[in-house]
Coordinates of N, CA and C in Angstrom, one line a residue:
X1 N 8.0 -7.7 2.5 CA 8.5 -6.6 3.2 C 9.9 -6.8 3.7
X2 N 10.9 -6.1 3.2 CA 12.3 -6.3 3.5 C 12.6 -5.6 4.8
X3 N 13.3 -6.2 5.6 CA 13.8 -5.6 6.9 C 15.1 -5.0 6.7
X4 N 15.3 -3.8 7.0 CA 16.5 -3.0 6.9 C 17.0 -2.5 8.2
X5 N 18.2 -2.8 8.6 CA 18.7 -2.4 9.9 C 19.0 -0.9 9.8
X6 N 18.6 -0.2 10.9 CA 19.0 1.3 10.9 C 19.5 1.5 12.3
X7 N 19.8 2.8 12.6 CA 20.4 3.2 13.9 C 19.5 2.9 15.1
X8 N 18.2 2.8 14.8 CA 17.2 2.5 15.9 C 17.6 1.1 16.6
X9 N 18.1 0.2 15.8 CA 18.4 -1.2 16.3 C 19.4 -1.1 17.4
X10 N 20.4 -0.2 17.2 CA 21.5 -0.1 18.2 C 20.9 0.5 19.5
X11 N 20.0 1.4 19.3 CA 19.4 2.1 20.5 C 18.6 1.1 21.3
X12 N 17.9 0.2 20.6 CA 17.1 -0.8 21.3 C 18.0 -1.8 22.0
X13 N 19.1 -2.1 21.5 CA 20.1 -3.0 22.2 C 20.5 -2.3 23.5
X14 N 20.7 -1.0 23.4 CA 21.1 -0.3 24.6 C 20.1 -0.3 25.7
X15 N 18.8 -0.3 25.2 CA 17.7 -0.3 26.2 C 17.6 -1.6 26.9
X16 N 17.9 -2.7 26.2 CA 17.8 -4.0 26.9 C 18.9 -4.1 28.0
X17 N 20.1 -3.6 27.7 CA 21.1 -3.7 28.7 C 21.3 -2.5 29.6
X18 N 20.5 -1.4 29.4 CA 20.6 -0.2 30.2 C 20.1 -0.4 31.6
X19 N 20.9 0.1 32.6 CA 20.5 -0.1 34.0 C 20.0 1.2 34.6
X20 N 20.1 2.3 33.9 CA 19.6 3.5 34.5 C 18.2 3.8 34.0
X21 N 17.3 4.0 34.9 CA 15.9 4.3 34.5 C 15.9 5.6 33.8
X22 N 16.7 6.6 34.2 CA 16.7 7.9 33.5 C 17.1 7.7 32.0
X23 N 18.1 6.8 31.8 CA 18.6 6.6 30.4 C 17.5 5.9 29.6
X24 N 16.8 4.9 30.1 CA 15.7 4.3 29.4 C 14.6 5.3 29.1
X25 N 14.2 6.0 30.2 CA 13.1 7.0 30.0 C 13.5 8.0 28.9
X26 N 14.8 8.4 28.9 CA 15.2 9.4 27.9 C 15.0 8.8 26.5
X27 N 15.4 7.5 26.3 CA 15.3 6.9 25.0 C 13.8 6.7 24.6
X28 N 13.0 6.4 25.6 CA 11.6 6.2 25.4 C 11.0 7.5 24.8
X29 N 11.4 8.6 25.4 CA 10.9 9.9 25.0 C 11.4 10.3 23.6
X30 N 12.7 9.9 23.3 CA 13.3 10.2 22.0 C 12.6 9.4 20.9
X31 N 12.2 8.2 21.2 CA 11.6 7.3 20.2 C 10.1 7.3 20.2
X32 N 9.5 8.1 21.1 CA 8.0 8.0 21.3 C 7.4 8.7 20.1
X33 N 6.1 8.3 19.8 CA 5.3 9.0 18.8 C 3.9 9.2 19.3
X34 N 3.1 9.9 18.5 CA 1.7 10.1 19.0 C 0.8 9.0 18.8
X35 N 1.3 7.9 18.1 CA 0.4 6.8 17.8 C 0.9 5.6 18.5
X36 N 1.1 5.7 19.8 CA 1.7 4.5 20.5 C 0.6 3.7 21.2
X37 N -0.6 3.9 20.8 CA -1.7 3.1 21.4 C -2.4 2.3 20.3
X38 N -2.7 1.1 20.5 CA -3.3 0.3 19.5 C -4.8 0.7 19.3
X39 N -5.3 0.7 18.1 CA -6.6 1.1 17.8 C -7.5 -0.2 18.0
X40 N -8.7 0.0 18.6 CA -9.6 -1.1 18.8 C -10.2 -1.5 17.5
X41 N -10.6 -2.8 17.4 CA -11.3 -3.3 16.2 C -10.7 -4.7 15.9
X42 N -11.4 -5.4 15.0 CA -11.0 -6.7 14.7 C -9.8 -6.8 13.7
X43 N -9.7 -5.8 12.9 CA -8.6 -5.8 11.9 C -7.3 -5.3 12.5
X44 N -6.2 -6.0 12.1 CA -4.9 -5.6 12.5 C -4.1 -5.3 11.3
X45 N -3.7 -4.0 11.1 CA -2.8 -3.7 10.0 C -1.5 -3.0 10.6
X46 N -0.7 -2.5 9.7 CA 0.6 -2.0 10.2 C 0.4 -0.8 11.2
X47 N -0.6 0.0 11.0 CA -0.9 1.1 11.9 C -1.3 0.7 13.3
X48 N -1.8 -0.5 13.4 CA -2.2 -1.0 14.7 C -1.1 -1.8 15.4
X49 N 0.0 -2.1 14.7 CA 1.1 -2.7 15.3 C 1.9 -1.6 16.1
X50 N 2.1 -1.8 17.4 CA 2.8 -0.7 18.1 C 3.9 -1.4 19.0
X51 N 4.9 -0.6 19.4 CA 5.9 -1.2 20.2 C 5.6 -1.0 21.7
X52 N 5.7 -2.1 22.5 CA 5.4 -2.1 23.9 C 6.7 -2.1 24.7
X53 N 7.0 -1.0 25.4 CA 8.3 -0.8 26.0 C 8.4 -1.8 27.2
X54 N 7.3 -2.2 27.8 CA 7.5 -3.1 29.0 C 8.0 -4.5 28.6
X55 N 7.6 -5.0 27.4 CA 8.0 -6.3 26.9 C 9.1 -6.2 25.8
X56 N 9.4 -5.0 25.4 CA 10.4 -4.8 24.3 C 10.0 -5.6 23.1
X57 N 8.7 -5.5 22.7 CA 8.3 -6.3 21.5 C 7.1 -5.6 20.9
X58 N 6.7 -5.9 19.7 CA 5.6 -5.4 19.0 C 4.3 -6.1 19.5
X59 N 3.3 -5.3 19.6 CA 2.0 -5.8 20.0 C 0.9 -5.4 19.0
X60 N -0.1 -6.3 18.8 CA -0.3 -7.6 19.4 C 0.7 -8.6 18.9
X61 N 1.3 -9.3 19.8 CA 2.4 -10.2 19.5 C 2.0 -11.3 18.5
X62 N 0.8 -11.7 18.5 CA 0.3 -12.8 17.6 C 0.3 -12.3 16.2
X63 N 0.2 -11.0 16.0 CA 0.1 -10.5 14.6 C 1.2 -9.6 14.1
X64 N 2.1 -9.1 15.0 CA 3.1 -8.1 14.6 C 4.5 -8.5 15.0
X65 N 5.5 -8.0 14.3 CA 6.9 -8.2 14.7 C 7.7 -7.0 14.2
X66 N 8.9 -6.9 14.7 CA 9.8 -5.8 14.3 C 10.3 -6.1 12.9
X67 N 10.1 -5.2 12.0 CA 10.6 -5.3 10.6 C 11.1 -3.9 10.2
X68 N 12.4 -3.6 10.5 CA 12.9 -2.3 10.2 C 13.0 -2.1 8.7
X69 N 12.6 -0.9 8.2 CA 12.7 -0.5 6.9 C 13.3 0.9 6.8
X70 N 13.8 1.3 5.7 CA 14.4 2.6 5.5 C 13.4 3.7 5.8
X71 N 13.7 4.6 6.6 CA 12.8 5.7 7.0 C 12.2 5.5 8.3
X72 N 12.2 4.3 8.9 CA 11.7 4.1 10.3 C 12.5 4.9 11.3
X73 N 11.8 5.7 12.1 CA 12.4 6.5 13.1 C 12.1 6.0 14.5
X74 N 10.9 5.5 14.7 CA 10.5 5.0 16.1 C 10.3 3.5 16.0
X75 N 10.4 2.8 17.1 CA 10.1 1.3 17.1 C 8.7 1.0 16.6
X76 N 7.7 1.8 17.0 CA 6.4 1.6 16.5 C 6.2 1.6 15.0
X77 N 7.0 2.5 14.4 CA 7.0 2.6 12.9 C 7.6 1.3 12.3
X78 N 8.5 0.7 13.0 CA 9.1 -0.6 12.5 C 8.3 -1.8 12.8
X79 N 7.2 -1.7 13.6 CA 6.3 -2.8 13.9 C 5.3 -3.0 12.8
X80 N 5.3 -4.2 12.2 CA 4.5 -4.4 11.0 C 3.8 -5.8 11.2
X81 N 2.8 -6.0 10.4 CA 2.1 -7.3 10.4 C 3.0 -8.4 10.0
X82 N 3.1 -9.5 10.7 CA 3.9 -10.6 10.4 C 3.4 -11.4 9.1
X83 N 4.3 -11.8 8.3 CA 3.8 -12.6 7.1 C 3.1 -13.8 7.4
X84 N 3.4 -14.4 8.6 CA 2.7 -15.7 9.0 C 1.5 -15.5 9.9
X85 N 1.1 -14.2 10.1 CA 0.0 -14.0 11.0 C -1.3 -14.2 10.3
X86 N -2.3 -14.6 11.1 CA -3.7 -14.7 10.6 C -4.2 -13.3 10.2
X87 N -3.6 -12.3 10.7 CA -4.0 -10.9 10.4 C -3.9 -10.6 8.9
X88 N -3.1 -11.4 8.2 CA -2.9 -11.2 6.8 C -4.2 -11.5 6.0
X89 N -5.2 -12.2 6.7 CA -6.4 -12.6 6.1 C -7.6 -11.7 6.5
X90 N -7.3 -10.8 7.5 CA -8.3 -9.9 8.0 C -8.5 -8.7 7.1
X91 N -9.7 -8.2 6.8 CA -9.9 -7.0 6.0 C -9.2 -5.8 6.6
X92 N -8.5 -5.0 5.7 CA -7.9 -3.8 6.0 C -8.4 -2.7 5.1
X93 N -8.0 -1.4 5.4 CA -8.2 -0.3 4.5 C -9.6 -0.2 3.9
X94 N -10.6 -0.2 4.7 CA -12.0 -0.1 4.1 C -12.2 1.3 3.5
X95 N -12.8 1.3 2.3 CA -13.1 2.5 1.6 C -14.6 2.5 1.1
X96 N -15.2 3.6 1.1 CA -16.6 3.7 0.6 C -16.7 4.7 -0.6
X97 N -17.6 4.5 -1.5 CA -17.8 5.5 -2.6 C -19.3 5.3 -3.0
X98 N -19.9 6.5 -3.3 CA -21.3 6.4 -3.7 C -21.4 5.7 -5.1
X99 N -22.5 4.9 -5.3 CA -22.7 4.2 -6.5 C -24.1 4.1 -6.8
X100 N -24.5 3.5 -7.9 CA -25.9 3.4 -8.3 C -26.2 4.3 -9.5
X101 N -27.2 3.9 -10.3 CA -27.6 4.7 -11.5 C -28.3 5.9 -11.0
X102 N -29.1 5.8 -9.9 CA -29.7 6.9 -9.3 C -29.1 7.3 -8.0
X103 N -28.9 8.6 -7.7 CA -28.2 9.0 -6.5 C -28.9 8.4 -5.2
X104 N -28.0 7.9 -4.4 CA -28.5 7.4 -3.1 C -29.0 5.9 -3.1
X105 N -28.9 5.2 -4.3 CA -29.4 3.9 -4.3 C -28.3 2.8 -4.2
X106 N -27.0 3.2 -4.2 CA -26.0 2.2 -4.1 C -24.7 2.7 -3.4
X107 N -23.9 1.8 -3.0 CA -22.6 2.1 -2.3 C -21.6 1.1 -2.8
X108 N -20.4 1.6 -3.1 CA -19.2 0.7 -3.4 C -18.4 0.6 -2.1
X109 N -18.2 -0.7 -1.7 CA -17.4 -0.9 -0.5 C -16.1 -1.7 -0.9
X110 N -15.0 -1.1 -0.6 CA -13.7 -1.7 -0.9 C -12.9 -2.0 0.3
X111 N -12.1 -3.1 0.2 CA -11.2 -3.4 1.3 C -10.0 -4.3 0.8
X112 N -9.0 -4.5 1.6 CA -7.9 -5.3 1.2 C -7.5 -6.4 2.2
X113 N -6.8 -7.4 1.7 CA -6.2 -8.4 2.6 C -4.8 -8.7 2.0
X114 N -3.9 -9.1 2.9 CA -2.5 -9.4 2.5 C -2.5 -10.8 1.9
X115 N -3.4 -11.7 2.2 CA -3.5 -13.0 1.6 C -4.9 -13.1 0.9
X116 N -4.9 -13.8 -0.2 CA -6.2 -13.9 -1.0 C -7.3 -14.5 -0.2
X117 N -8.5 -13.9 -0.3 CA -9.7 -14.4 0.3 C -10.5 -14.9 -0.9
X118 N -10.8 -16.2 -1.0 CA -11.5 -16.8 -2.1 C -13.0 -16.7 -2.0
X119 N -13.5 -16.2 -0.8 CA -14.9 -16.1 -0.5 C -15.2 -14.7 0.1
X120 N -14.9 -13.6 -0.6 CA -15.2 -12.3 0.0 C -16.7 -12.1 0.1
X121 N -17.1 -11.5 1.2 CA -18.6 -11.3 1.4 C -18.9 -10.0 2.1
X122 N -20.1 -9.5 1.8 CA -20.5 -8.2 2.5 C -21.8 -8.5 3.3
X123 N -21.9 -8.0 4.5 CA -23.1 -8.0 5.3 C -23.6 -6.6 5.5
X124 N -24.9 -6.5 5.4 CA -25.6 -5.1 5.5 C -26.8 -5.2 6.3
X125 N -27.2 -4.1 7.0 CA -28.4 -4.0 7.7 C -28.7 -2.6 8.2
X126 N -30.0 -2.4 8.6 CA -30.4 -1.1 9.1 C -30.0 -0.9 10.5
X127 N -29.7 -2.0 11.2 CA -29.3 -1.9 12.6 C -28.0 -2.7 12.8
X128 N -27.2 -2.3 13.7 CA -25.9 -2.9 13.9 C -26.0 -4.4 14.3
X129 N -27.1 -4.8 15.0 CA -27.2 -6.2 15.4 C -27.9 -7.1 14.4
X130 N -28.4 -6.6 13.3 CA -29.1 -7.4 12.4 C -28.5 -7.2 11.0
X131 N -27.4 -7.8 10.7 CA -26.7 -7.8 9.4 C -27.0 -9.0 8.7
X132 N -27.3 -8.9 7.4 CA -27.5 -10.1 6.5 C -26.5 -10.1 5.3
X133 N -26.2 -11.2 4.9 CA -25.3 -11.3 3.7 C -26.0 -10.7 2.5
X134 N -25.3 -9.9 1.7 CA -25.8 -9.3 0.5 C -25.5 -10.2 -0.6
X135 N -26.4 -11.1 -0.9 CA -26.2 -12.2 -1.8 C -26.0 -11.7 -3.3
X136 N -26.6 -10.6 -3.6 CA -26.5 -10.1 -5.0 C -25.5 -9.0 -5.2
X137 N -24.6 -8.8 -4.2 CA -23.5 -7.8 -4.3 C -22.5 -8.3 -5.4
X138 N -22.1 -7.3 -6.2 CA -21.1 -7.6 -7.3 C -19.8 -7.3 -6.7
X139 N -18.9 -8.4 -6.5 CA -17.6 -8.3 -5.9 C -16.5 -8.6 -6.9
X140 N -15.6 -7.7 -7.1 CA -14.4 -8.0 -7.9 C -13.2 -8.1 -7.0
X141 N -12.3 -9.0 -7.4 CA -11.0 -9.1 -6.7 C -9.9 -8.7 -7.6
X142 N -9.0 -7.8 -7.1 CA -7.9 -7.3 -7.9 C -6.6 -7.4 -7.1
X143 N -5.5 -7.6 -7.9 CA -4.1 -7.5 -7.3 C -3.4 -6.5 -8.1
X144 N -3.1 -5.3 -7.5 CA -2.5 -4.2 -8.3 C -1.0 -4.3 -8.2
X145 N -0.4 -4.9 -7.2 CA 1.0 -5.0 -7.0 C 1.4 -6.2 -6.2
X146 N 2.5 -6.8 -6.6 CA 3.0 -8.0 -5.9 C 4.5 -8.2 -6.3
X147 N 5.3 -8.6 -5.3 CA 6.7 -9.0 -5.5 C 7.0 -10.1 -4.6
X148 N 8.3 -10.4 -4.5 CA 8.7 -11.6 -3.7 C 8.4 -11.4 -2.2
X149 N 8.3 -10.2 -1.7 CA 8.2 -9.9 -0.3 C 6.8 -9.3 0.1
X150 N 6.0 -9.0 -0.9 CA 4.8 -8.3 -0.6 C 3.7 -8.6 -1.6
X151 N 2.5 -8.7 -1.1 CA 1.3 -8.9 -2.0 C 0.1 -8.3 -1.2
X152 N -0.8 -7.8 -2.0 CA -2.0 -7.1 -1.4 C -3.1 -7.4 -2.4
X153 N -4.3 -7.8 -1.9 CA -5.4 -8.1 -2.7 C -6.5 -7.1 -2.3
X154 N -7.2 -6.5 -3.4 CA -8.2 -5.5 -3.2 C -9.6 -6.1 -3.6
X155 N -10.6 -5.8 -2.8 CA -11.9 -6.3 -3.1 C -12.9 -5.1 -3.3
X156 N -13.6 -5.1 -4.4 CA -14.5 -4.0 -4.6 C -16.0 -4.6 -4.8
X157 N -16.8 -4.2 -3.8 CA -18.2 -4.7 -3.8 C -19.2 -3.6 -4.0
X158 N -20.1 -3.8 -4.9 CA -21.1 -2.8 -5.2 C -22.5 -3.3 -4.7
X159 N -23.1 -2.6 -3.7 CA -24.4 -2.9 -3.2 C -25.4 -2.0 -3.7
X160 N -26.5 -2.5 -4.2 CA -27.6 -1.7 -4.8 C -28.9 -1.9 -4.1
X161 N -29.9 -1.1 -4.6 CA -31.2 -1.2 -4.0 C -31.4 -0.5 -2.6
X162 N -30.5 0.4 -2.4 CA -30.6 1.2 -1.1 C -31.5 2.4 -1.2
X163 N -31.8 2.9 0.0 CA -32.7 4.1 0.1 C -31.8 5.3 0.3
X164 N -32.1 6.4 -0.4 CA -31.4 7.6 -0.3 C -31.3 8.2 1.1
X165 N -30.2 8.9 1.4 CA -30.0 9.6 2.7 C -30.4 8.7 3.9
X166 N -30.0 7.5 3.9 CA -30.3 6.5 4.9 C -29.0 5.9 5.5
X167 N -29.0 5.7 6.8 CA -27.9 5.1 7.4 C -28.0 3.6 7.4
X168 N -26.9 2.9 7.0 CA -26.7 1.5 7.0 C -25.5 1.0 7.8
X169 N -25.6 -0.2 8.3 CA -24.4 -0.8 9.0 C -23.9 -1.9 8.1
X170 N -22.6 -2.2 8.2 CA -22.0 -3.2 7.3 C -20.8 -3.8 7.9
X171 N -20.4 -4.9 7.4 CA -19.1 -5.5 7.6 C -18.7 -6.3 6.4
X172 N -17.4 -6.6 6.3 CA -16.9 -7.4 5.2 C -16.0 -8.5 5.6
X173 N -15.7 -9.5 4.8 CA -14.7 -10.5 5.1 C -15.1 -11.8 4.5
X174 N -14.5 -12.9 5.1 CA -14.6 -14.2 4.6 C -16.0 -14.8 5.0
X175 N -16.6 -15.5 4.0 CA -18.0 -16.0 4.2 C -18.1 -17.0 5.3
X176 N -17.0 -17.8 5.6 CA -17.2 -18.9 6.5 C -16.4 -18.7 7.9
X177 N -15.3 -18.0 7.8 CA -14.5 -17.8 9.0 C -14.7 -16.4 9.7
X178 N -15.3 -16.4 10.8 CA -15.7 -15.1 11.5 C -14.4 -14.4 11.9
X179 N -13.3 -15.1 12.1 CA -12.1 -14.4 12.5 C -11.5 -13.6 11.4
X180 N -11.9 -13.8 10.2 CA -11.4 -13.1 9.0 C -12.4 -12.1 8.5
X181 N -13.0 -11.3 9.4 CA -14.0 -10.3 9.1 C -13.7 -9.0 9.8
X182 N -14.2 -7.9 9.2 CA -14.0 -6.6 9.8 C -14.9 -6.4 10.9
X183 N -14.7 -5.3 11.7 CA -15.7 -4.9 12.6 C -16.9 -4.3 11.9
X184 N -18.0 -4.0 12.6 CA -19.1 -3.4 12.0 C -18.9 -1.9 11.9
X185 N -19.2 -1.3 10.7 CA -19.1 0.1 10.5 C -20.4 0.6 9.9
X186 N -20.5 1.9 9.6 CA -21.7 2.4 9.0 C -21.4 3.4 8.0
X187 N -22.5 3.7 7.2 CA -22.4 4.8 6.2 C -23.8 5.3 5.9
X188 N -23.9 6.5 5.4 CA -25.2 7.1 5.0 C -25.2 7.3 3.5
X189 N -26.2 6.9 2.8 CA -26.2 7.0 1.4 C -26.4 8.5 1.0
X190 N -26.2 8.7 -0.3 CA -26.3 10.1 -0.9 C -27.7 10.5 -0.9
X191 N -27.9 11.8 -0.9 CA -29.3 12.4 -1.0 C -29.8 12.1 -2.4
X192 N -31.1 12.0 -2.5 CA -31.7 11.7 -3.8 C -31.6 12.9 -4.7
X193 N -31.6 12.7 -6.0 CA -31.5 13.8 -7.0 C -32.6 14.8 -6.8
X194 N -32.3 16.0 -6.8 CA -33.4 17.1 -6.6 C -33.5 17.5 -5.1
X195 N -32.8 16.8 -4.2 CA -32.8 17.2 -2.8 C -32.0 18.5 -2.7
X196 N -32.6 19.5 -2.2 CA -32.0 20.8 -2.2 C -31.5 21.2 -0.8
X197 N -31.6 20.3 0.1 CA -31.1 20.6 1.5 C -29.6 20.8 1.5
X198 N -29.1 21.5 2.4 CA -27.7 21.9 2.5 C -26.8 20.7 3.0
X199 N -25.6 20.7 2.6 CA -24.6 19.6 3.1 C -23.2 20.2 3.1
X200 N -22.3 19.5 3.8 CA -20.9 19.9 4.0 C -20.1 18.8 3.4
X201 N -19.2 19.2 2.5 CA -18.3 18.3 1.8 C -16.8 18.7 2.0
X202 N -16.0 17.7 2.2 CA -14.5 18.0 2.3 C -13.9 17.6 1.0
X203 N -13.1 18.5 0.4 CA -12.5 18.3 -0.9 C -11.0 18.3 -0.7
X204 N -10.3 17.2 -1.1 CA -8.8 17.2 -1.0 C -8.3 16.2 -2.0
X205 N -7.0 16.2 -2.2 CA -6.3 15.2 -3.1 C -4.9 15.1 -2.7
X206 N -4.3 14.0 -3.2 CA -2.9 13.6 -2.9 C -2.6 13.4 -1.5
X207 N -2.6 12.1 -1.1 CA -2.4 11.8 0.3 C -1.0 12.1 0.8
X208 N 0.0 12.2 -0.1 CA 1.3 12.5 0.3 C 2.0 11.2 0.7
X209 N 3.2 11.3 1.2 CA 4.0 10.1 1.6 C 4.5 10.3 3.0
X210 N 4.7 9.1 3.7 CA 5.2 9.1 5.0 C 4.5 10.0 6.0
X211 N 5.2 10.9 6.7 CA 4.5 11.7 7.7 C 3.4 12.6 7.1
X212 N 3.6 13.0 5.9 CA 2.6 13.8 5.2 C 1.2 13.1 5.1
X213 N 1.3 11.8 4.7 CA 0.0 11.0 4.6 C -0.6 10.8 5.9
X214 N 0.2 10.6 7.0 CA -0.3 10.4 8.3 C -1.0 11.6 8.8
X215 N -0.4 12.8 8.5 CA -1.1 14.0 8.9 C -2.4 14.3 8.2
X216 N -2.4 13.9 6.9 CA -3.6 14.1 6.1 C -4.7 13.2 6.7
X217 N -4.4 11.9 6.9 CA -5.4 11.0 7.5 C -5.9 11.5 8.8
X218 N -5.1 12.0 9.7 CA -5.5 12.4 11.0 C -6.5 13.6 10.9
X219 N -6.1 14.5 10.0 CA -7.0 15.7 9.8 C -8.4 15.3 9.2
X220 N -8.3 14.5 8.2 CA -9.6 14.1 7.6 C -10.5 13.3 8.6
X221 N -9.8 12.4 9.3 CA -10.6 11.6 10.3 C -11.2 12.5 11.4
X222 N -10.5 13.7 11.7 CA -11.1 14.6 12.7 C -12.3 15.3 12.2
X223 N -12.6 15.2 10.9 CA -13.8 15.8 10.3 C -15.0 14.9 10.2
X224 N -14.8 13.7 10.7 CA -15.9 12.6 10.4 C -17.3 13.1 10.8
X225 N -17.4 13.7 12.0 CA -18.7 14.1 12.5 C -19.1 15.5 11.9
X226 N -18.3 16.1 11.1 CA -18.6 17.5 10.6 C -19.0 17.5 9.1
X227 N -18.6 16.5 8.4 CA -18.9 16.6 6.9 C -19.8 15.4 6.5
X228 N -20.6 15.6 5.4 CA -21.5 14.6 5.0 C -20.8 13.6 4.0
X229 N -19.8 14.1 3.3 CA -19.1 13.1 2.5 C -17.8 13.8 2.0
X230 N -16.9 13.0 1.4 CA -15.6 13.5 1.0 C -15.5 13.4 -0.6
X231 N -15.0 14.4 -1.2 CA -14.7 14.4 -2.6 C -13.2 14.3 -2.8
X232 N -12.7 13.1 -3.1 CA -11.2 13.0 -3.2 C -10.8 13.1 -4.7
X233 N -9.8 14.0 -4.9 CA -9.4 14.3 -6.3 C -8.4 13.3 -6.9
X234 N -7.8 12.4 -6.1 CA -6.9 11.5 -6.7 C -5.6 11.3 -5.8
X235 N -4.7 10.4 -6.3 CA -3.5 10.2 -5.5 C -3.8 9.7 -4.1
X236 N -4.7 8.7 -4.0 CA -5.1 8.3 -2.7 C -4.1 7.2 -2.1
X237 N -3.2 6.6 -3.0 CA -2.3 5.6 -2.5 C -1.2 5.4 -3.6
X238 N -0.1 4.7 -3.2 CA 1.0 4.4 -4.1 C 1.1 2.9 -4.1
X239 N 1.1 2.3 -5.3 CA 1.2 0.8 -5.4 C 2.6 0.3 -5.2
X240 N 3.6 1.1 -5.3 CA 5.0 0.6 -5.1 C 5.8 1.7 -4.5
X241 N 7.1 1.6 -4.5 CA 8.0 2.6 -3.9 C 8.6 3.5 -4.9
X242 N 7.9 3.8 -6.0 CA 8.5 4.6 -7.1 C 8.9 6.0 -6.6
X243 N 8.1 6.5 -5.7 CA 8.5 7.9 -5.2 C 9.8 7.9 -4.4
X244 N 10.3 6.7 -4.0 CA 11.5 6.7 -3.3 C 12.7 6.4 -4.2
X245 N 12.5 5.7 -5.3 CA 13.6 5.3 -6.2 C 13.6 6.0 -7.5
X246 N 12.6 6.9 -7.8 CA 12.5 7.5 -9.1 C 13.7 8.5 -9.3

C-alpha cells in the first residue's frame, strides 16, 4: 500500500500546533465522517482503523497507522492496517454462498487475510458456545492479486451435510493460534427443494467504487433482519486499481 501525501497532511500539522479550540473543532468537523467509531469484533481491517483526535493517531494503534493514498479526504480514510501488524493474519471480508448438490445441504464460506495462513480452518455448530472443527471441509487457498506493496489471500471452504432452513454458528481462522480467528457469526441454510413457503430476497449488482461502494454496503447491511438471502449479480470487488488508471 503506497502512502501518498495530500492536503490533509498539512491540515493535520496545523491541528498539532493549533492553540484555538474553535480552530481545532472546526477542522474536526470538516474532516469528520460517519464511520468514526471502531466496529467491535476480533478482526481488524481498513474499515475498522479510525482516527482518534485525542491522540492524533490511528486506532487501534497496535494494528493501524496513517497511510495516505490518493482520494483520501478524512484522516479515518487514511488509517489502514499496518503491514507489520498481527491483524494481517486475522480473517477479513467474510462471505457466504449457498452450496451443496441438494438445496439447503451446504454452505460456502470465504474469507481473506493479508498474510498467508497455512492452516485455514472452519468451526461450526448449532449453538454459539459449542463449535467444532469441520474436519471434512474442502478449503481452497487463492491469491488473485499481488504486487510489491500489497498481497491478499482468499480462502474458500465448502461445508456439507447440513440441514435445510437451519441456523448454524461458525468462525474461521488459523487452526492453532486463537488470535488469528474471526469472531463467531451465523447463517441459515437454504430451504429444501419443493418448500413453497414465502421468502424475501435482495437482488443487486456492482458494488461501485469509493463512496458508492460504502453506500451500497451500508444499505445492504441495513436489510440484514429483513431479507432471507441476497442474490448478487456480479462486480462484487476489484482486484486492482484498473478503474483508476484505465
